[in-house]
Amino acid sequence: MTVLRLMAAALLTGLLSSPAFAEDMPVFKLQMKDGQLIPARLVVPANKKFKIEVMNIGKTPAEFESTPLRKEKVLGPGAESFLVFQPLAPGEYKFFDEFHIKTGQGVIVAK
């Protein structure tokens, strides 16, 4: 039993000191409200994995969609979720609200 505890402790120590735990992933918040994106422009670090927490604060369905990034997420009214992005090269990447194409246009800027 003692050997198992030592192995578990060694494994836990190794996991906690790994780069995945040592450095937090940047998190950005995006609100979607009946065709309005808040903010419509997200500036993220280039070449670094990140997460966007998406909240639909409107009264109609919303869909985060980005063709160049191959991401989509449908949210009912009041729902929230998140998307994890692999590191992006510097540049601009468009996204939109599929349910409100005319007004729901945004951009992710990787710098």
Short mmCIF file of C-alpha atoms in Angstrom, two decimals:
data_model
loop_
_atom_site.label_atom_id
_atom_site.label_comp_id
_atom_site.label_asym_id
_atom_site.label_seq_id
_atom_site.Cartn_x
_atom_site.Cartn_y
_atom_site.Cartn_z
CA MET A 1 0.00 0.00 0.00
CA THR A 2 2.84 2.42 0.80
CA VAL A 3 4.39 1.87 -2.64
CA LEU A 4 1.07 2.76 -4.30
CA ARG A 5 0.82 5.96 -2.27
CA LEU A 6 4.38 6.94 -3.21
CA MET A 7 3.65 6.29 -6.87
CA ALA A 8 0.44 8.34 -6.71
CA ALA A 9 2.26 11.20 -4.98
CA ALA A 10 5.03 11.15 -7.60
CA LEU A 11 2.48 11.14 -10.42
CA LEU A 12 0.54 14.05 -8.89
CA THR A 13 3.75 16.05 -8.38
CA GLY A 14 4.71 15.47 -12.01
CA LEU A 15 1.29 16.56 -13.27
CA LEU A 16 1.22 19.71 -11.18
CA SER A 17 4.64 20.80 -12.36
CA SER A 18 3.90 20.20 -16.05
CA PRO A 19 3.58 23.21 -18.41
CA ALA A 20 -0.18 22.62 -18.80
CA PHE A 21 -0.70 23.45 -15.12
CA ALA A 22 2.15 25.93 -14.74
CA GLU A 23 0.72 28.38 -17.27
CA ASP A 24 -2.97 29.26 -17.39
CA MET A 25 -4.79 29.37 -20.71
CA PRO A 26 -6.04 32.91 -21.46
CA VAL A 27 -9.83 33.17 -21.28
CA PHE A 28 -11.90 35.74 -23.17
CA LYS A 29 -15.59 36.47 -22.72
CA LEU A 30 -18.06 37.04 -25.54
CA GLN A 31 -21.72 37.94 -25.06
CA MET A 32 -24.27 37.45 -27.82
CA LYS A 33 -27.51 39.41 -27.58
CA ASP A 34 -30.08 39.14 -30.36
CA GLY A 35 -27.60 39.90 -33.15
CA GLN A 36 -25.18 42.04 -31.16
CA LEU A 37 -21.70 40.72 -30.28
CA ILE A 38 -20.12 42.15 -27.14
CA PRO A 39 -17.28 42.76 -27.90
CA ALA A 40 -17.30 42.39 -31.67
CA ARG A 41 -13.47 42.45 -31.71
CA LEU A 42 -11.46 40.06 -29.55
CA VAL A 43 -7.68 40.52 -29.36
CA VAL A 44 -5.94 37.28 -28.38
CA PRO A 45 -2.28 36.29 -28.10
CA ALA A 46 -0.85 34.78 -31.28
CA ASN A 47 0.76 31.34 -31.11
CA LYS A 48 -0.94 30.48 -27.81
CA LYS A 49 -3.89 28.24 -27.01
CA PHE A 50 -6.89 30.18 -25.60
CA LYS A 51 -10.52 29.82 -24.62
CA ILE A 52 -13.59 31.95 -25.36
CA GLU A 53 -16.50 31.74 -22.94
CA VAL A 54 -19.67 32.49 -24.91
CA MET A 55 -22.90 33.64 -23.26
CA ASN A 56 -26.22 34.20 -25.02
CA ILE A 57 -27.79 37.00 -22.99
CA GLY A 58 -30.50 37.59 -25.60
CA LYS A 59 -34.01 36.30 -26.04
CA THR A 60 -33.35 34.47 -29.32
CA PRO A 61 -30.99 31.62 -30.25
CA ALA A 62 -27.41 32.50 -31.21
CA GLU A 63 -24.65 30.62 -32.99
CA PHE A 64 -20.97 31.46 -32.80
CA GLU A 65 -19.54 30.42 -36.14
CA SER A 66 -16.16 30.92 -37.78
CA THR A 67 -15.53 29.40 -41.19
CA PRO A 68 -11.75 30.04 -41.22
CA LEU A 69 -11.37 28.59 -37.71
CA ARG A 70 -13.83 25.73 -38.28
CA LYS A 71 -15.68 26.40 -35.05
CA GLU A 72 -19.36 26.65 -34.25
CA LYS A 73 -21.47 26.62 -31.12
CA VAL A 74 -25.26 27.02 -30.90
CA LEU A 75 -26.67 28.59 -27.74
CA GLY A 76 -30.29 28.91 -26.72
CA PRO A 77 -31.46 32.02 -24.88
CA GLY A 78 -29.69 32.28 -21.51
CA ALA A 79 -27.22 29.49 -22.33
CA GLU A 80 -23.45 29.67 -21.99
CA SER A 81 -20.60 27.49 -23.17
CA PHE A 82 -16.99 27.74 -24.29
CA LEU A 83 -14.70 27.08 -27.23
CA VAL A 84 -11.01 26.19 -27.00
CA PHE A 85 -8.77 27.41 -29.81
CA GLN A 86 -5.41 25.99 -30.79
CA PRO A 87 -2.62 28.56 -31.26
CA LEU A 88 -3.34 30.97 -34.12
CA ALA A 89 -0.83 32.62 -36.42
CA PRO A 90 -0.92 36.43 -36.24
CA GLY A 91 -3.83 37.78 -38.24
CA GLU A 92 -7.57 38.42 -38.27
CA TYR A 93 -10.18 35.68 -38.21
CA LYS A 94 -13.84 36.50 -38.84
CA PHE A 95 -16.72 35.03 -36.87
CA PHE A 96 -20.47 35.67 -36.90
CA ASP A 97 -23.82 34.86 -35.35
CA GLU A 98 -25.41 32.44 -37.81
CA PHE A 99 -28.90 33.43 -36.60
CA HIS A 100 -28.24 37.16 -37.08
CA ILE A 101 -25.93 37.39 -40.10
CA LYS A 102 -26.62 41.04 -40.94
CA THR A 103 -25.74 42.47 -37.53
CA GLY A 104 -23.74 39.75 -35.78
CA GLN A 105 -20.29 40.14 -37.34
CA GLY A 106 -17.05 39.96 -35.36
CA VAL A 107 -13.34 39.36 -35.63
CA ILE A 108 -10.66 37.62 -33.57
CA VAL A 109 -7.31 39.40 -33.88
CA ALA A 110 -4.27 37.30 -32.99
CA LYS A 111 -1.29 39.51 -32.08
#
